Amino acid sequence: MSFPDAARVELDKAQQRRNLRKATTTIRAKRAAVVAEVPDWEPLRDEGARVKDEALHDLATHLERLEVAVTAAGGTVHWARDAAEANALVARLTRAAGSDEIIKVKSMATDEIGLNAALAAEGITAHETDLAELIVALAGDRPSHILVPAIHRNRAEIRDLFEAELGETGLSTDPAALTAAARRHLRERFLRVKVGVSGANFAVAETGTVCVVESEGNGRMCTTLPDTLITVMGIEKVIPRHADLATMLTLLPRSSTGERMNPYTSLWTGVTPGDGPRDFHLILLDNGRTATLADPVGRDALRCIRCSACLNSCPVYERAGGHAYGNTYPGPIGAILAPQLAELRDHTALPWASSLCGACYEVCPVKIDIPTILVHLRSRVVREQGAPPSERLAMEAMARVFASRRRYEAAQRGARLAGLAAHLPGPLRTWSGVREPPQAPRRTFRDWWRSR
Amino acid sequence: MAQPLSAARQEILARIRAATTDVTSISIHHGRKLTARPGDPGLLAQRVADYRATVTRTDDVAGAIAALLAEHGARRVAAPPGLPADWLAAIPEAVRDEPPLAHAELAALDGVVTGCAHAIAETGTITLDGGPGQGRRALTLLPDLHVCVVRADQVLADVPDSIAALGDTTRPVTFVSGPSATSDIELERVEGVHGPRRLAVVLAA
Ligand code: SF4
């Protein structure tokens, strides 16, 4: 690689790290400001935890109630044990609606089951409609943050991408101009495609009402305009009653984007003649959730409302970035959810991807005690996988976080050069011993980033 | 449903029951007692403006509608069923959604004028539930300008008050807090992505 090329790669990586830091810092400050406005925030968090626990501790009853209510309102409820069943259902329902394409609003559940790839294998095209997802899809990347998935791309790259992929010419790098280009491109699809696919933030057992929280309006487009709407929802998203929305809709936007309320929140119940889709299908997805529920300590992770506050508060996440976690759910929540949703043996390292500093627990709107669950999962890994918390395991953990052993060692060198060696007797301590997020020394971390 | 899928249902429910055998008592909380407390229109105006939507406080609603449409150069504007006659008369060229317009027709209009179910002062939110003068959801989604009228007596205090006022409605509800927005490109906020790019709230005294 020539020097200019190498230099550009270098700068891009530095830019990525700056972007991520800027994102987490900005959102953290916004969250703190709007949370401080709510005088009863702490009791509200308790309430949020109680709402979710009530549903989770008697989940069968709540899901059956939800099924009855959705069916009564003209919707159809389906059950999927795993990703393959859910994907097959979406494909079948799409074809039954006479379509070979869908418009889709970003959802973690559909990412988790790999819906787009599964549909592609069936000859069905999935159009991502979130701006960031569009950018990520056009670039052939993976999302790096739950809320701002394209935070690792800068405006010039996005301009080049839109000119190459969307047939736009003469675009400026102004985010408003780029956003307008995406609007033009997607508007045609919103008006044309007959099947929409969404996730759900909440579903009310009592009434069958489904709730989607979003910013851009693509969620409204996907849930309102198509003839057929398919919602794929993890079974842990159910909440008991309509009044619980009061609690959850106060907690979520403030914790998530640091707004008092996000631009658009949609509620719908089955189908409404003359307003929105004629067909509504709700797919209730297990895919490891019942296994998670079976762990009396670990099950609290199912309370998660995917706000991403724990990511933004996490010193490890801020440095390692979303890609390092190697699955749909990054950050502290990913470290406790991914090993439980999938097989623990496939994610033995993730429970160590934390310094146990507790910042995640403090901000979590549903009071998930992430550090306690991490420690619990560490002991489960040791017990069930027979691996002592040894150097070997730690190396494996860090190799996972840093993508390879070589890179891990480079990062280690970086840490030593930074004078942190005194606090880092063993590889494990890289994370477990550091309470204060250490100031990353520019040079060594850039070396690290270059190598990623 | 086909056999294998109802098998999925039985199996998931069985797994859930097996997973929670240790749970002996479920603490049923009875939800908060929600009442729809009135809110402060001044706070609403301030909070809506925080989202970079415009707020016009007036006792001449029709006049304000006409002025806003003129300001945005909006002539052909959608009118939902049940829009008050004087608001309708303020639209240069009202396009009624009766019978329902095709989505492409809606997208080609300059704007839409609606009322609302109520508004939330604390969060600067407009709540739409498809009642009279609001129309179906597509109506407030596809046109590029949304002029929304809120009467002072429709202003509620906070989100729980809005949920209380909605009751156990099965109608589709949309909470609108400012124009659509994204911060996806380098975290720079851009107003107006897919929904209406401009939201103008008329607050009737
Ligand atoms: S674990 Fe808590 S803080 Fe993290 S995403 Fe879930 S709800 Fe938000």
XYZ file of C-alpha atoms and ligand atoms in Angstrom:
665
model
C 0.000 0.000 0.000
C 1.351 3.429 -0.927
C 1.926 5.989 1.769
C -1.037 8.201 0.812
C -3.344 5.176 0.855
C -1.982 3.987 4.138
C -2.326 7.462 5.569
C -5.928 7.664 4.482
C -6.779 4.346 6.096
C -5.061 5.571 9.202
C -7.055 8.796 9.267
C -10.309 7.005 8.638
C -9.733 4.796 11.615
C -8.848 7.750 13.779
C -11.994 9.412 12.488
C -14.034 6.361 13.448
C -12.753 6.480 16.956
C -13.420 10.218 17.195
C -16.933 9.730 15.811
C -17.755 7.054 18.319
C -16.389 9.086 21.196
C -18.289 12.143 20.013
C -21.497 10.086 19.724
C -21.258 8.545 23.161
C -20.205 11.804 24.825
C -22.958 13.840 23.171
C -25.735 11.364 23.858
C -24.537 10.866 27.435
C -24.817 14.580 28.129
C -28.241 14.863 26.502
C -29.515 11.899 28.462
C -28.269 13.285 31.757
C -29.986 16.620 31.087
C -33.422 15.206 30.266
C -33.279 12.571 33.001
C -32.575 15.330 35.527
C -35.847 16.984 34.480
C -37.894 14.068 35.791
C -38.237 14.442 39.563
C -39.294 10.842 40.181
C -36.766 9.190 37.869
C -35.547 6.611 40.406
C -39.048 5.379 41.350
C -39.811 5.362 37.632
C -36.881 3.009 36.999
C -38.216 0.719 39.735
C -41.587 0.862 38.050
C -40.026 0.031 34.667
C -38.312 -3.008 36.179
C -41.558 -4.095 37.845
C -43.558 -3.766 34.633
C -41.131 -5.975 32.754
C -40.771 -8.468 35.605
C -44.502 -8.881 35.959
C -44.697 -9.914 32.304
C -41.522 -12.028 32.334
C -42.365 -13.919 35.513
C -45.709 -14.965 34.077
C -44.790 -14.836 30.427
C -47.025 -17.608 29.110
C -50.131 -15.917 30.481
C -49.163 -12.558 28.999
C -48.341 -13.965 25.578
C -51.597 -15.888 25.431
C -53.456 -12.747 26.423
C -51.611 -10.791 23.738
C -52.483 -13.436 21.162
C -56.166 -13.278 22.060
C -56.233 -9.466 21.894
C -54.338 -9.201 18.580
C -56.532 -11.884 17.034
C -59.690 -10.175 18.252
C -58.490 -6.959 16.582
C -58.099 -8.675 13.226
C -54.398 -9.586 13.377
C -52.771 -13.006 13.094
C -50.256 -14.278 15.642
C -47.476 -16.703 14.719
C -44.889 -18.381 16.913
C -41.283 -19.060 15.960
C -38.984 -21.229 18.049
C -35.854 -20.019 16.311
C -34.456 -17.763 13.609
C -35.086 -20.250 10.803
C -38.772 -20.562 11.675
C -39.204 -16.797 11.917
C -37.436 -16.182 8.608
C -39.473 -18.887 6.884
C -42.663 -17.290 8.193
C -41.722 -13.854 6.868
C -40.841 -15.338 3.482
C -44.079 -17.301 3.306
C -46.229 -14.343 4.340
C -44.453 -12.063 1.866
C -45.076 -14.442 -1.003
C -48.656 -14.978 0.121
C -49.083 -11.205 -0.209
C -47.902 -11.516 -3.803
C -44.634 -9.655 -3.269
C -40.965 -10.423 -3.754
C -39.746 -7.428 -1.787
C -40.283 -5.842 1.614
C -39.622 -2.458 3.164
C -38.131 -2.740 6.570
C -37.619 -0.503 9.574
C -34.520 -1.292 11.574
C -35.040 -3.760 14.368
C -32.621 -5.669 16.533
C -34.758 -8.804 16.387
C -34.645 -8.984 12.582
C -30.875 -8.346 12.694
C -30.533 -11.113 15.249
C -32.280 -13.675 13.050
C -30.436 -12.570 9.895
C -33.716 -11.881 8.128
C -32.339 -10.004 5.120
C -29.916 -12.744 4.134
C -32.550 -15.448 4.667
C -35.019 -13.565 2.474
C -32.382 -12.985 -0.201
C -31.829 -16.747 -0.327
C -35.555 -17.063 -1.038
C -35.408 -14.471 -3.809
C -37.022 -11.737 -1.711
C -35.370 -8.314 -1.544
C -35.384 -6.490 1.791
C -35.076 -2.701 1.522
C -33.611 -1.109 4.632
C -35.209 2.283 5.168
C -33.362 3.821 8.121
C -30.826 6.308 6.822
C -27.990 4.692 8.726
C -29.044 1.191 7.720
C -29.200 2.326 4.121
C -25.665 3.668 4.394
C -24.461 0.487 6.054
C -26.247 -1.692 3.483
C -24.936 0.287 0.495
C -21.411 0.140 1.890
C -21.668 -3.561 2.657
C -20.671 -2.855 6.292
C -22.082 -3.870 9.612
C -23.757 -1.456 12.067
C -21.423 -0.234 14.804
C -23.898 1.293 17.272
C -27.532 0.501 18.118
C -28.662 4.092 17.673
C -26.209 5.502 15.181
C -25.198 2.425 13.195
C -23.221 4.357 10.575
C -21.270 6.423 13.070
C -18.073 4.939 11.631
C -18.687 6.586 8.214
C -18.016 10.248 7.505
C -19.960 12.586 5.241
C -17.551 12.419 2.288
C -17.715 8.637 2.261
C -21.501 8.781 2.383
C -21.602 11.273 -0.499
C -19.386 8.993 -2.598
C -21.551 6.022 -1.704
C -24.795 7.767 -2.683
C -23.317 8.948 -5.971
C -22.098 5.448 -6.769
C -25.158 3.514 -5.592
C -28.197 5.779 -5.816
C -27.449 7.352 -9.183
C -27.178 10.793 -7.587
C -24.805 13.302 -9.148
C -23.379 16.573 -7.919
C -24.271 15.891 -4.279
C -22.688 18.057 -1.614
C -21.365 16.573 1.614
C -23.885 18.569 3.642
C -25.808 16.083 5.847
C -29.073 17.844 4.929
C -28.405 17.314 1.205
C -27.434 13.696 1.786
C -30.555 13.136 3.865
C -32.685 14.669 1.110
C -31.125 12.275 -1.415
C -32.042 9.326 0.797
C -35.572 10.699 1.120
C -35.988 10.854 -2.661
C -34.600 7.381 -3.081
C -36.742 5.757 -0.410
C -39.988 7.628 -1.060
C -40.533 5.671 -4.262
C -40.149 2.411 -2.357
C -42.479 3.442 0.427
C -45.168 4.133 -2.151
C -44.583 0.980 -4.167
C -43.719 -1.970 -1.912
C -46.705 -3.926 -0.607
C -45.191 -5.604 2.443
C -43.673 -3.872 5.472
C -41.611 -5.522 8.210
C -40.976 -4.018 11.631
C -39.874 -4.946 15.099
C -41.723 -3.829 18.227
C -40.581 -1.851 21.231
C -43.552 -2.954 23.315
C -46.726 -4.972 22.916
C -49.568 -4.637 25.388
C -51.024 -7.986 26.471
C -54.273 -6.476 27.667
C -55.150 -4.683 24.428
C -52.979 -6.262 21.714
C -51.469 -2.856 20.963
C -48.009 -2.809 19.385
C -45.670 0.153 19.851
C -42.810 1.318 17.641
C -40.586 4.217 18.694
C -38.526 6.012 16.028
C -37.142 9.277 14.678
C -37.092 9.380 10.909
C -40.641 8.505 9.939
C -39.607 5.393 8.036
C -41.198 3.371 10.820
C -44.502 5.137 10.194
C -44.079 4.564 6.469
C -43.398 0.841 6.885
C -46.190 0.264 9.396
C -48.809 2.438 7.679
C -48.477 2.344 3.890
C -48.088 -1.346 2.880
C -51.103 -3.622 2.502
C -49.438 -6.229 4.690
C -47.465 -5.594 7.866
C -45.330 -8.261 9.496
C -43.943 -7.484 12.951
C -41.224 -9.711 14.355
C -41.105 -9.388 18.118
C -39.053 -11.114 20.792
C -41.388 -12.690 23.349
C -39.823 -10.522 26.079
C -41.324 -7.344 24.578
C -44.770 -7.928 26.023
C -45.943 -5.637 28.839
C -49.058 -6.254 30.880
C -51.287 -3.257 30.354
C -51.927 -0.088 28.413
C -51.143 2.121 31.418
C -47.631 0.656 31.482
C -46.935 2.572 28.288
C -46.947 5.700 30.438
C -43.923 4.405 32.309
C -42.087 2.926 29.354
C -42.625 5.894 27.046
C -41.220 8.196 29.708
C -38.174 6.008 30.336
C -37.232 5.029 26.797
C -36.759 8.262 24.793
C -34.947 10.037 27.610
C -32.608 7.077 28.130
C -32.128 6.423 24.467
C -31.624 9.520 22.341
C -31.711 11.922 25.268
C -34.943 13.477 24.031
C -38.053 14.179 26.062
C -39.921 12.301 23.379
C -38.610 10.898 20.106
C -40.142 12.399 16.939
C -42.588 9.574 16.224
C -44.143 6.887 18.380
C -46.742 4.666 16.718
C -49.338 2.465 18.398
C -51.596 0.119 16.493
C -53.945 -2.671 17.434
C -54.586 -5.376 14.857
C -56.024 -3.796 11.734
C -58.156 -0.672 11.439
C -60.426 -0.497 8.390
C -59.567 2.516 6.248
C -56.346 3.258 8.097
C -53.147 1.349 7.417
C -52.446 -2.263 6.421
C -55.285 -4.672 5.697
C -53.272 -7.618 6.996
C -51.279 -7.664 10.199
C -49.073 -10.542 11.287
C -47.287 -10.650 14.616
C -44.466 -13.179 14.865
C -43.535 -14.055 18.463
C -39.894 -15.077 18.513
C -38.196 -17.301 21.081
C -34.688 -17.883 19.639
C -32.974 -18.414 22.977
C -35.208 -16.235 25.096
C -36.829 -19.106 26.990
C -33.360 -20.478 27.739
C -32.417 -17.048 29.089
C -35.592 -16.997 31.139
C -34.579 -20.282 32.767
C -31.607 -18.633 34.493
C -32.992 -16.894 37.597
C -30.135 -14.371 37.610
C -29.591 -14.001 33.895
C -33.262 -13.578 33.053
C -33.223 -9.959 34.174
C -31.439 -9.228 30.887
C -34.803 -9.814 29.198
C -36.104 -6.606 30.737
C -33.918 -4.700 28.280
C -35.759 -2.086 26.219
C -32.770 -1.525 23.868
C -32.252 2.101 24.782
C -28.444 1.856 24.428
C -27.776 4.023 27.488
C -25.461 1.305 28.796
C -23.406 1.415 25.589
C -22.961 5.140 25.810
C -21.881 4.927 29.430
C -19.395 2.107 28.913
C -15.651 2.844 28.809
C -14.939 -0.493 27.127
C -17.509 0.083 24.409
C -16.232 3.571 23.763
C -12.811 2.147 22.962
C -13.602 -1.174 21.377
C -16.583 -0.028 19.300
C -19.667 -2.004 18.400
C -18.029 -4.322 15.906
C -15.744 -5.821 18.537
C -18.622 -7.616 20.255
C -19.170 -9.704 17.144
C -22.951 -9.951 17.362
C -26.175 -7.984 17.021
C -26.177 -6.762 20.602
C -23.055 -4.777 21.445
C -21.883 -3.111 24.633
C -22.749 -4.140 28.187
C -26.179 -5.469 27.251
C -24.583 -7.491 24.458
C -22.105 -8.936 26.903
C -24.947 -10.395 28.981
C -27.544 -11.018 26.289
C -25.549 -12.563 23.451
C -24.066 -15.396 25.546
C -27.530 -16.250 26.840
C -29.516 -15.965 23.606
C -26.994 -18.062 21.714
C -25.021 -20.910 23.245
C -22.915 -19.840 26.182
C -20.015 -21.822 24.746
C -20.000 -19.632 21.629
C -19.568 -16.470 23.655
C -17.428 -17.508 26.591
C -15.363 -14.350 26.241
C -18.070 -11.711 26.323
C -18.760 -11.807 30.072
C -15.174 -10.622 30.499
C -15.577 -7.636 28.167
C -16.237 -5.318 31.070
C -14.456 -3.531 33.845
C -17.469 -4.035 36.169
C -17.421 -0.315 36.806
C -21.205 -0.269 37.139
C -21.890 2.765 34.940
C -24.276 0.635 32.836
C -26.384 -0.325 35.837
C -26.677 3.282 36.962
C -28.162 4.447 33.676
C -30.304 1.417 32.856
C -33.966 2.534 32.810
C -35.174 -0.933 33.829
C -32.453 -1.428 36.432
C -30.732 -4.449 34.961
C -27.835 -5.198 37.279
C -25.415 -5.860 34.433
C -22.259 -6.232 36.590
C -23.917 -8.899 38.751
C -25.109 -10.797 35.685
C -21.621 -10.563 34.158
C -20.079 -12.087 37.256
C -22.788 -14.740 37.291
C -22.131 -15.596 33.634
C -18.400 -15.733 34.254
C -18.993 -18.375 36.886
C -21.360 -20.214 34.567
C -18.727 -20.248 31.846
C -16.233 -21.678 34.286
C -18.698 -24.222 35.652
C -20.341 -25.345 32.432
C -17.433 -25.056 30.058
C -14.942 -26.352 32.588
C -12.572 -23.534 31.870
C -10.953 -21.843 34.838
C -10.595 -18.077 34.625
C -7.095 -18.588 33.379
C -4.701 -16.714 31.252
C -5.925 -18.843 28.363
C -9.523 -17.844 28.854
C -8.605 -14.236 29.291
C -6.591 -14.340 26.120
C -9.553 -15.841 24.363
C -11.786 -13.128 25.746
C -9.558 -10.319 24.729
C -8.809 -11.910 21.379
C -12.534 -11.805 20.788
C -12.833 -8.187 21.793
C -9.895 -7.201 19.684
C -10.658 -9.583 16.809
C -7.314 -11.420 16.962
C -4.553 -12.314 19.346
C -2.038 -10.264 17.433
C -4.209 -7.185 17.713
C -4.828 -7.853 21.332
C -1.106 -7.968 21.944
C -0.687 -4.726 20.058
C -3.304 -3.164 22.296
C -1.537 -4.567 25.311
C 1.653 -2.902 24.164
C -0.348 0.265 23.774
C -1.591 -0.011 27.316
C 1.881 -0.687 28.685
C 3.315 2.244 26.808
C 0.639 4.366 28.358
C 2.071 3.582 31.739
C -0.886 1.486 32.753
C 1.211 -1.607 33.229
C 1.214 -1.213 36.977
C -2.543 -1.703 37.028
C -2.505 -4.555 34.569
C -0.740 -7.566 36.034
C -2.538 -10.010 33.746
C -4.530 -9.773 30.571
C -7.796 -10.045 32.480
C -7.005 -6.968 34.459
C -6.962 -4.956 31.308
C -10.643 -4.572 31.936
C -11.385 -5.892 35.377
C -8.886 -3.822 37.287
C -9.508 -0.449 35.751
C -12.205 1.576 37.388
C -11.612 4.933 35.794
C -11.620 4.959 32.015
C -7.957 5.571 31.317
C -7.089 8.379 28.942
C -6.161 6.590 25.785
C -2.753 7.605 24.554
C -3.299 8.897 21.053
C -0.458 7.171 19.335
C -0.772 3.655 20.670
C -4.513 3.547 20.281
C -4.188 4.768 16.741
C -1.813 1.907 16.139
C -4.409 -0.340 17.621
C -7.156 1.063 15.454
C -5.046 0.838 12.360
C -4.642 -2.844 13.037
C -8.340 -3.529 13.477
C -52.220 -22.182 11.448
C -50.256 -25.034 9.935
C -49.358 -27.925 12.205
C -45.618 -27.319 12.709
C -46.323 -23.726 13.716
C -48.910 -24.549 16.319
C -46.315 -27.069 17.516
C -44.002 -24.062 17.876
C -46.625 -22.325 19.989
C -47.047 -25.313 22.312
C -43.330 -25.770 22.647
C -42.549 -22.141 23.406
C -45.289 -21.971 26.029
C -44.035 -25.220 27.577
C -40.461 -23.918 27.612
C -41.635 -20.738 29.319
C -43.507 -22.651 31.995
C -40.510 -24.891 32.599
C -38.190 -21.886 32.733
C -40.160 -20.105 35.422
C -40.977 -22.922 37.837
C -38.811 -21.188 40.437
C -41.066 -18.130 40.392
C -43.453 -18.675 43.253
C -45.050 -15.293 43.572
C -45.511 -12.786 40.839
C -45.683 -9.276 42.109
C -48.589 -7.799 40.275
C -48.324 -4.086 40.370
C -51.535 -2.429 39.480
C -50.082 0.184 37.248
C -50.033 3.808 38.123
C -53.312 5.510 38.710
C -53.386 7.711 35.687
C -55.481 10.809 35.318
C -55.421 13.256 32.446
C -54.179 16.386 34.191
C -54.307 19.607 32.190
C -51.004 21.115 31.074
C -49.548 24.563 30.557
C -49.973 25.856 26.976
C -46.959 28.142 27.465
C -44.767 25.162 28.291
C -46.138 23.288 25.284
C -45.215 26.199 23.003
C -41.708 26.297 24.424
C -41.167 22.535 24.193
C -42.522 22.290 20.632
C -40.142 25.076 19.626
C -37.266 23.084 21.168
C -37.803 20.535 18.382
C -37.448 23.293 15.784
C -41.104 23.135 14.884
C -42.866 26.509 14.691
C -45.563 27.549 17.149
C -48.157 30.247 16.486
C -50.283 31.343 19.452
C -53.433 33.000 18.228
C -57.145 33.484 18.743
C -57.662 33.575 14.976
C -57.019 29.956 13.971
C -58.256 30.289 10.388
C -56.116 33.372 9.868
C -53.055 31.598 11.268
C -53.632 28.576 9.015
C -53.914 30.817 5.951
C -50.762 32.722 6.891
C -48.737 29.541 7.518
C -49.804 27.940 4.249
C -48.927 31.143 2.391
C -45.570 31.355 4.138
C -44.699 27.811 3.040
C -46.108 28.279 -0.440
C -48.635 25.495 0.155
C -51.692 25.674 -2.104
C -52.973 22.133 -2.621
C -53.474 20.906 0.912
C -55.119 17.751 2.266
C -58.173 18.121 4.476
C -59.251 15.223 6.695
C -62.923 14.435 7.292
C -64.379 16.500 10.103
C -62.095 19.521 9.716
C -63.936 22.623 11.039
C -65.446 24.652 8.196
C -63.510 27.847 8.911
C -60.164 25.979 8.892
C -61.150 24.342 5.614
C -61.994 27.746 4.174
C -58.489 28.983 5.045
C -56.923 26.477 2.612
C -56.392 27.890 -0.902
C -57.154 24.576 -2.600
C -58.413 21.975 -0.155
C -58.136 18.345 -1.292
C -60.534 16.251 0.738
C -59.678 12.702 1.721
C -63.215 11.511 0.933
C -63.072 9.080 -0.819
C -59.550 8.236 0.366
C -56.773 9.583 -1.839
C -54.140 7.246 -3.244
C -50.790 7.387 -1.423
C -49.110 8.866 -4.493
C -51.732 11.637 -4.607
C -51.152 12.410 -0.940
C -47.392 12.530 -1.477
C -47.866 15.079 -4.257
C -49.796 17.548 -2.061
C -48.155 20.616 -0.535
C -49.335 19.940 2.993
C -52.070 18.872 5.377
C -54.085 20.719 8.038
C -55.376 18.750 11.036
C -56.513 19.029 14.597
C -55.295 16.581 17.251
C -56.570 14.324 20.031
C -54.602 16.368 22.567
C -51.089 17.642 23.174
C -48.474 16.976 25.862
C -46.909 20.103 27.382
C -43.929 18.521 29.137
C -42.616 16.814 26.012
C -43.962 19.132 23.291
C -45.899 16.270 21.735
C -48.996 16.196 19.531
C -51.133 13.083 19.957
C -53.136 11.950 16.920
C -55.730 9.196 17.190
C -57.568 9.459 13.893
C -60.543 11.256 15.440
C -62.538 13.980 13.637
C -60.360 16.536 11.889
C -57.265 14.312 12.097
C -57.691 11.731 9.367
C -55.972 8.420 8.831
C -52.251 8.059 9.492
C -51.058 8.397 5.897
C -52.580 11.871 5.746
C -50.179 13.320 8.305
C -47.254 11.322 6.957
C -46.897 11.847 3.220
C -47.439 15.602 2.643
C -44.322 17.662 3.352
C -45.936 20.267 5.642
C -48.149 19.466 8.633
C -50.129 22.321 10.150
C -51.625 21.045 13.397
C -54.107 22.993 15.501
C -54.161 22.522 19.281
C -56.840 24.159 21.439
C -55.629 25.377 24.821
C -58.083 23.028 26.556
C -56.485 20.082 24.747
C -53.126 20.596 26.429
C -52.293 17.842 28.932
C -49.433 17.793 31.420
C -47.212 14.807 30.580
C -46.969 11.455 28.799
C -48.909 9.519 31.486
C -51.753 12.015 31.164
C -51.844 11.370 27.446
C -51.935 7.606 27.973
C -54.771 8.107 30.466
C -56.717 10.266 28.018
C -56.321 7.692 25.270
C -57.793 4.999 27.510
C -57.701 1.503 26.063
C -58.169 2.790 22.553
C -57.795 0.325 19.705
C -57.499 3.108 17.130
C -54.034 3.751 15.736
C -52.230 6.462 17.696
C -49.266 8.551 16.618
C -47.283 10.723 19.007
C -45.555 13.472 17.050
C -42.735 15.408 18.711
C -41.327 17.822 16.182
C -40.570 17.065 12.552
C -38.884 13.781 11.645
C -35.185 13.929 12.316
C -31.944 12.055 11.956
C -28.493 12.414 13.437
C -27.098 9.537 11.442
C -24.485 11.478 9.508
C -21.678 12.492 11.827
C -24.244 13.092 14.553
C -25.372 16.326 12.913
C -29.095 16.771 13.399
C -31.116 17.127 10.204
C -34.839 17.873 10.431
C -37.057 16.196 7.927
C -36.252 12.715 6.791
C -39.313 10.751 5.729
C -42.226 12.311 7.523
C -43.294 15.927 6.970
C -40.180 18.070 6.912
C -41.988 20.959 8.517
C -44.373 20.880 11.466
C -46.263 24.079 12.271
C -48.342 24.059 15.450
C -51.167 26.550 15.841
C -52.010 26.981 19.504
C -55.510 28.421 19.830
C -55.924 30.679 22.814
S -29.538 -3.022 29.348
Fe -30.639 -1.257 30.155
S -29.372 0.489 29.539
Fe -28.703 -1.240 28.277
S -29.902 -1.107 26.381
Fe -31.010 -2.462 27.782
S -32.458 -1.132 28.848
Fe -30.912 0.208 27.933
